[in-house]
PDB file of C-alpha atoms in Angstrom:
ATOM      1  CA  MET A   1      10.802  19.623  30.372  1.00  0.00           C
ATOM      2  CA  GLY A   2      10.131  16.537  32.517  1.00  0.00           C
ATOM      3  CA  LYS A   3       6.941  14.681  31.741  1.00  0.00           C
ATOM      4  CA  ILE A   4       4.567  16.080  29.173  1.00  0.00           C
ATOM      5  CA  THR A   5       1.039  15.061  28.223  1.00  0.00           C
ATOM      6  CA  LEU A   6       0.496  14.383  24.540  1.00  0.00           C
ATOM      7  CA  TYR A   7      -2.473  13.197  22.491  1.00  0.00           C
ATOM      8  CA  HIS A   8      -2.740  10.945  19.461  1.00  0.00           C
ATOM      9  CA  GLY A   9      -5.853  10.993  17.273  1.00  0.00           C
ATOM     10  CA  SER A  10      -6.715   7.854  15.351  1.00  0.00           C
ATOM     11  CA  PRO A  11      -9.652   6.060  13.739  1.00  0.00           C
ATOM     12  CA  ASP A  12      -8.482   3.032  15.746  1.00  0.00           C
ATOM     13  CA  LYS A  13      -9.625   2.234  19.258  1.00  0.00           C
ATOM     14  CA  ILE A  14      -6.467   0.249  19.905  1.00  0.00           C
ATOM     15  CA  VAL A  15      -3.155   1.868  18.975  1.00  0.00           C
ATOM     16  CA  VAL A  16       0.240   0.293  19.520  1.00  0.00           C
ATOM     17  CA  SER A  17       3.067   2.754  19.024  1.00  0.00           C
ATOM     18  CA  THR A  18       5.936   0.763  17.545  1.00  0.00           C
ATOM     19  CA  TYR A  19       9.478   1.865  16.819  1.00  0.00           C
ATOM     20  CA  SER A  20      10.344   2.126  13.097  1.00  0.00           C
ATOM     21  CA  LYS A  21       6.698   2.092  11.974  1.00  0.00           C
ATOM     22  CA  GLY A  22       4.815   4.878  10.268  1.00  0.00           C
ATOM     23  CA  GLU A  23       4.974   6.512   6.878  1.00  0.00           C
ATOM     24  CA  GLU A  24       8.180   8.056   5.546  1.00  0.00           C
ATOM     25  CA  LYS A  25       6.103  10.643   3.656  1.00  0.00           C
ATOM     26  CA  HIS A  26       4.769  12.336   6.800  1.00  0.00           C
ATOM     27  CA  ASP A  27       6.087  15.762   7.818  1.00  0.00           C
ATOM     28  CA  TYR A  28       9.093  14.486   9.799  1.00  0.00           C
ATOM     29  CA  GLY A  29       9.308  11.037   8.278  1.00  0.00           C
ATOM     30  CA  ARG A  30       8.698   7.693   9.935  1.00  0.00           C
ATOM     31  CA  GLY A  31       7.568   7.936  13.556  1.00  0.00           C
ATOM     32  CA  PHE A  32       4.611   8.194  15.914  1.00  0.00           C
ATOM     33  CA  TYR A  33       2.875  11.589  15.803  1.00  0.00           C
ATOM     34  CA  LEU A  34       1.322  13.279  18.816  1.00  0.00           C
ATOM     35  CA  THR A  35       0.308  16.774  19.871  1.00  0.00           C
ATOM     36  CA  GLU A  36      -0.206  18.766  23.058  1.00  0.00           C
ATOM     37  CA  SER A  37      -3.508  19.999  21.599  1.00  0.00           C
ATOM     38  CA  ILE A  38      -6.472  17.754  22.272  1.00  0.00           C
ATOM     39  CA  ASP A  39      -8.406  19.636  19.569  1.00  0.00           C
ATOM     40  CA  LEU A  40      -5.777  18.833  16.949  1.00  0.00           C
ATOM     41  CA  ALA A  41      -5.796  15.188  18.076  1.00  0.00           C
ATOM     42  CA  LYS A  42      -9.581  15.147  17.653  1.00  0.00           C
ATOM     43  CA  GLU A  43      -9.149  16.479  14.114  1.00  0.00           C
ATOM     44  CA  TRP A  44      -6.665  13.682  13.359  1.00  0.00           C
ATOM     45  CA  ALA A  45      -9.083  11.124  14.816  1.00  0.00           C
ATOM     46  CA  VAL A  46     -11.761  11.837  12.218  1.00  0.00           C
ATOM     47  CA  CYS A  47      -9.768  13.066   9.212  1.00  0.00           C
ATOM     48  CA  ARG A  48     -10.601  10.000   7.108  1.00  0.00           C
ATOM     49  CA  PRO A  49     -13.378  10.508   4.540  1.00  0.00           C
ATOM     50  CA  ASN A  50     -15.324   7.426   5.681  1.00  0.00           C
ATOM     51  CA  GLU A  51     -17.446   9.423   8.163  1.00  0.00           C
ATOM     52  CA  SER A  52     -16.704   7.116  11.093  1.00  0.00           C
ATOM     53  CA  ASN A  53     -15.988   8.094  14.668  1.00  0.00           C
ATOM     54  CA  GLY A  54     -12.419   8.247  15.911  1.00  0.00           C
ATOM     55  CA  PHE A  55     -10.510   8.115  19.176  1.00  0.00           C
ATOM     56  CA  VAL A  56      -8.075  10.267  21.118  1.00  0.00           C
ATOM     57  CA  HIS A  57      -5.427   8.479  23.145  1.00  0.00           C
ATOM     58  CA  ARG A  58      -3.602  10.320  25.949  1.00  0.00           C
ATOM     59  CA  TYR A  59       0.097   9.645  26.535  1.00  0.00           C
ATOM     60  CA  GLU A  60       2.782  10.712  28.966  1.00  0.00           C
ATOM     61  CA  LEU A  61       6.283  11.276  27.585  1.00  0.00           C
ATOM     62  CA  ASP A  62       9.186  11.430  30.015  1.00  0.00           C
ATOM     63  CA  THR A  63      11.584  13.780  28.224  1.00  0.00           C
ATOM     64  CA  GLU A  64      14.464  13.256  30.659  1.00  0.00           C
ATOM     65  CA  GLY A  65      17.542  12.257  28.669  1.00  0.00           C
ATOM     66  CA  LEU A  66      15.885  12.694  25.273  1.00  0.00           C
ATOM     67  CA  GLU A  67      17.383  14.769  22.484  1.00  0.00           C
ATOM     68  CA  ILE A  68      14.516  16.918  21.182  1.00  0.00           C
ATOM     69  CA  LEU A  69      14.775  18.950  17.997  1.00  0.00           C
ATOM     70  CA  ASP A  70      12.405  21.923  18.149  1.00  0.00           C
ATOM     71  CA  PHE A  71      11.888  23.514  14.752  1.00  0.00           C
ATOM     72  CA  GLN A  72      10.418  26.590  16.419  1.00  0.00           C
ATOM     73  CA  GLU A  73      13.970  27.243  17.654  1.00  0.00           C
ATOM     74  CA  LYS A  74      15.644  26.350  14.324  1.00  0.00           C
ATOM     75  CA  GLY A  75      13.415  28.558  12.202  1.00  0.00           C
ATOM     76  CA  VAL A  76      11.041  28.276   9.322  1.00  0.00           C
ATOM     77  CA  LEU A  77      13.648  27.600   6.627  1.00  0.00           C
ATOM     78  CA  ALA A  78      15.011  24.547   8.460  1.00  0.00           C
ATOM     79  CA  TRP A  79      11.433  23.350   9.009  1.00  0.00           C
ATOM     80  CA  LEU A  80      10.546  23.821   5.358  1.00  0.00           C
ATOM     81  CA  ALA A  81      13.686  21.918   4.327  1.00  0.00           C
ATOM     82  CA  GLU A  82      12.622  19.021   6.578  1.00  0.00           C
ATOM     83  CA  LEU A  83       9.202  18.919   4.936  1.00  0.00           C
ATOM     84  CA  MET A  84      10.846  18.873   1.528  1.00  0.00           C
ATOM     85  CA  LYS A  85      12.896  15.827   2.583  1.00  0.00           C
ATOM     86  CA  HIS A  86       9.758  13.808   3.196  1.00  0.00           C
ATOM     87  CA  ARG A  87       7.044  15.268   0.992  1.00  0.00           C
ATOM     88  CA  ASP A  88       6.843  16.342  -2.616  1.00  0.00           C
ATOM     89  CA  ALA A  89       5.207  19.737  -2.938  1.00  0.00           C
ATOM     90  CA  ALA A  90       5.445  19.531  -6.723  1.00  0.00           C
ATOM     91  CA  ASP A  91       6.411  16.930  -9.273  1.00  0.00           C
ATOM     92  CA  SER A  92       8.311  19.171 -11.676  1.00  0.00           C
ATOM     93  CA  LYS A  93      11.972  18.602 -12.481  1.00  0.00           C
ATOM     94  CA  ARG A  94      12.724  22.200 -11.453  1.00  0.00           C
ATOM     95  CA  TYR A  95      11.150  21.708  -8.031  1.00  0.00           C
ATOM     96  CA  ARG A  96      13.058  18.477  -7.395  1.00  0.00           C
ATOM     97  CA  MET A  97      16.348  20.104  -8.364  1.00  0.00           C
ATOM     98  CA  LEU A  98      15.806  23.299  -6.393  1.00  0.00           C
ATOM     99  CA  ALA A  99      14.335  21.480  -3.388  1.00  0.00           C
ATOM    100  CA  GLY A 100      17.526  19.429  -3.154  1.00  0.00           C
ATOM    101  CA  LYS A 101      19.624  22.600  -3.108  1.00  0.00           C
ATOM    102  CA  PHE A 102      17.313  24.160  -0.518  1.00  0.00           C
ATOM    103  CA  ILE A 103      17.588  21.066   1.706  1.00  0.00           C
ATOM    104  CA  ALA A 104      21.382  21.086   1.377  1.00  0.00           C
ATOM    105  CA  LYS A 105      21.535  24.743   2.415  1.00  0.00           C
ATOM    106  CA  TYR A 106      18.907  24.901   5.184  1.00  0.00           C
ATOM    107  CA  GLY A 107      18.324  21.305   6.235  1.00  0.00           C
ATOM    108  CA  VAL A 108      19.141  20.007   9.688  1.00  0.00           C
ATOM    109  CA  ALA A 109      20.540  16.531  10.357  1.00  0.00           C
ATOM    110  CA  THR A 110      17.770  14.858  12.347  1.00  0.00           C
ATOM    111  CA  ASP A 111      19.155  11.336  12.782  1.00  0.00           C
ATOM    112  CA  GLU A 112      20.566  11.972  16.255  1.00  0.00           C
ATOM    113  CA  TYR A 113      17.276  13.211  17.718  1.00  0.00           C
ATOM    114  CA  ASP A 114      14.831  11.114  19.713  1.00  0.00           C
ATOM    115  CA  VAL A 115      11.885  13.467  19.188  1.00  0.00           C
ATOM    116  CA  ILE A 116      11.130  16.116  16.595  1.00  0.00           C
ATOM    117  CA  LYS A 117       8.817  18.950  17.582  1.00  0.00           C
ATOM    118  CA  GLY A 118       7.456  21.457  15.123  1.00  0.00           C
ATOM    119  CA  TRP A 119       4.586  22.837  13.150  1.00  0.00           C
ATOM    120  CA  ARG A 120       2.153  20.547  11.397  1.00  0.00           C
ATOM    121  CA  ALA A 121       2.059  21.110   7.665  1.00  0.00           C
ATOM    122  CA  ASN A 122      -1.215  21.170   5.794  1.00  0.00           C
ATOM    123  CA  ALA A 123      -1.927  21.608   2.083  1.00  0.00           C
ATOM    124  CA  SER A 124      -1.487  25.379   2.146  1.00  0.00           C
ATOM    125  CA  TYR A 125       2.072  25.025   3.402  1.00  0.00           C
ATOM    126  CA  PHE A 126       2.962  22.861   0.423  1.00  0.00           C
ATOM    127  CA  TYR A 127       1.456  25.438  -1.908  1.00  0.00           C
ATOM    128  CA  ILE A 128       3.676  28.077  -0.275  1.00  0.00           C
ATOM    129  CA  ALA A 129       6.727  25.791  -0.548  1.00  0.00           C
ATOM    130  CA  LYS A 130       6.055  25.181  -4.228  1.00  0.00           C
ATOM    131  CA  GLU A 131       5.642  28.898  -4.940  1.00  0.00           C
ATOM    132  CA  PHE A 132       8.768  29.741  -2.951  1.00  0.00           C
ATOM    133  CA  VAL A 133      10.877  27.290  -4.960  1.00  0.00           C
ATOM    134  CA  ARG A 134       9.406  28.736  -8.177  1.00  0.00           C
ATOM    135  CA  ASP A 135      10.632  32.195  -7.044  1.00  0.00           C
ATOM    136  CA  ASN A 136       7.057  33.465  -6.786  1.00  0.00           C
ATOM    137  CA  ILE A 137       7.433  34.219  -3.060  1.00  0.00           C
ATOM    138  CA  ASP A 138      10.253  36.320  -1.688  1.00  0.00           C
ATOM    139  CA  MET A 139      12.239  35.027   1.295  1.00  0.00           C
ATOM    140  CA  ASP A 140      11.377  38.200   3.218  1.00  0.00           C
ATOM    141  CA  ILE A 141       7.692  37.300   3.346  1.00  0.00           C
ATOM    142  CA  LEU A 142       8.062  33.510   3.511  1.00  0.00           C
ATOM    143  CA  GLU A 143       8.099  33.329   7.318  1.00  0.00           C
ATOM    144  CA  GLU A 144       5.176  35.746   7.567  1.00  0.00           C
ATOM    145  CA  LEU A 145       3.099  33.616   5.180  1.00  0.00           C
ATOM    146  CA  LEU A 146       3.916  30.411   7.020  1.00  0.00           C
ATOM    147  CA  SER A 147       2.999  31.931  10.380  1.00  0.00           C
ATOM    148  CA  LEU A 148      -0.431  33.223   9.281  1.00  0.00           C
ATOM    149  CA  GLY A 149      -2.358  30.070  10.055  1.00  0.00           C
ATOM    150  CA  ASP A 150      -2.274  28.183  13.325  1.00  0.00           C
ATOM    151  CA  SER A 151      -1.436  24.731  12.037  1.00  0.00           C
ATOM    152  CA  GLY A 152      -0.658  23.329  15.460  1.00  0.00           C
ATOM    153  CA  ILE A 153       2.465  21.831  16.964  1.00  0.00           C
ATOM    154  CA  GLN A 154       3.186  18.144  16.653  1.00  0.00           C
ATOM    155  CA  TYR A 155       5.739  15.772  18.146  1.00  0.00           C
ATOM    156  CA  CYS A 156       7.234  12.888  16.218  1.00  0.00           C
ATOM    157  CA  ILE A 157       8.648  10.052  18.301  1.00  0.00           C
ATOM    158  CA  LYS A 158      11.678   8.810  16.351  1.00  0.00           C
ATOM    159  CA  SER A 159      14.014   6.693  18.485  1.00  0.00           C
ATOM    160  CA  GLU A 160      13.734   3.465  20.393  1.00  0.00           C
ATOM    161  CA  LEU A 161      14.637   5.374  23.570  1.00  0.00           C
ATOM    162  CA  ALA A 162      11.784   7.845  23.055  1.00  0.00           C
ATOM    163  CA  TYR A 163       9.319   4.996  22.443  1.00  0.00           C
ATOM    164  CA  SER A 164      10.417   3.412  25.728  1.00  0.00           C
ATOM    165  CA  LYS A 165       9.595   6.655  27.563  1.00  0.00           C
ATOM    166  CA  LEU A 166       6.122   7.033  26.021  1.00  0.00           C
ATOM    167  CA  HIS A 167       3.216   5.452  27.898  1.00  0.00           C
ATOM    168  CA  GLU A 168      -0.497   5.561  27.214  1.00  0.00           C
ATOM    169  CA  ALA A 169      -2.502   6.742  30.202  1.00  0.00           C
ATOM    170  CA  ALA A 170      -4.906   4.130  31.534  1.00  0.00           C
ATOM    171  CA  ASP A 171      -8.637   4.782  31.042  1.00  0.00           C
ATOM    172  CA  SER A 172      -7.990   7.907  28.990  1.00  0.00           C
ATOM    173  CA  LEU A 173      -9.540   6.918  25.661  1.00  0.00           C
ATOM    174  CA  GLN A 174     -11.995   9.482  24.281  1.00  0.00           C
ATOM    175  CA  THR A 175     -14.429   8.858  21.462  1.00  0.00           C
ATOM    176  CA  VAL A 176     -14.663  11.606  18.856  1.00  0.00           C
ATOM    177  CA  GLU A 177     -17.918  11.887  16.940  1.00  0.00           C
ATOM    178  CA  TYR A 178     -17.324  12.302  13.209  1.00  0.00           C
ATOM    179  CA  THR A 179     -19.861  15.111  13.050  1.00  0.00           C
TER     180      THR A 179
END
């Protein structure tokens, strides 16, 4: 892979990516989230409801020597299990019990990876996950449903090594108008 260009959208003009920061309840858990899509980064920059402008920061990631987990290679069931580890699609007892079994069967151990790459989950994906666990969606059509929308691909920087290989490009800050 070599060096890749990634973007991070934020309401903040100054962003300091710091190892072990971030929210555990994001798609792939605690980490720093970026994307190859500048349009997706622009969406992230202004996704707060306060109607203020945001910023896109451009980064270079040197992937040499990094262990990268790509959920596009692992498949949709492994990806869905990872989402279930970090997010609650439903608060019912049945969902919690069945989600645990689903994670045990399809989940991937992610602790040894420096970077996780995969689809970005939005609200519709959690609706699908909830309906799948309730047996309202058959496994045969699950992947088709999840591939209907283009949710975008995101990267989650997880390890100290990966953070050390991520550098913001000088003079690359872009302002994103809320409108």
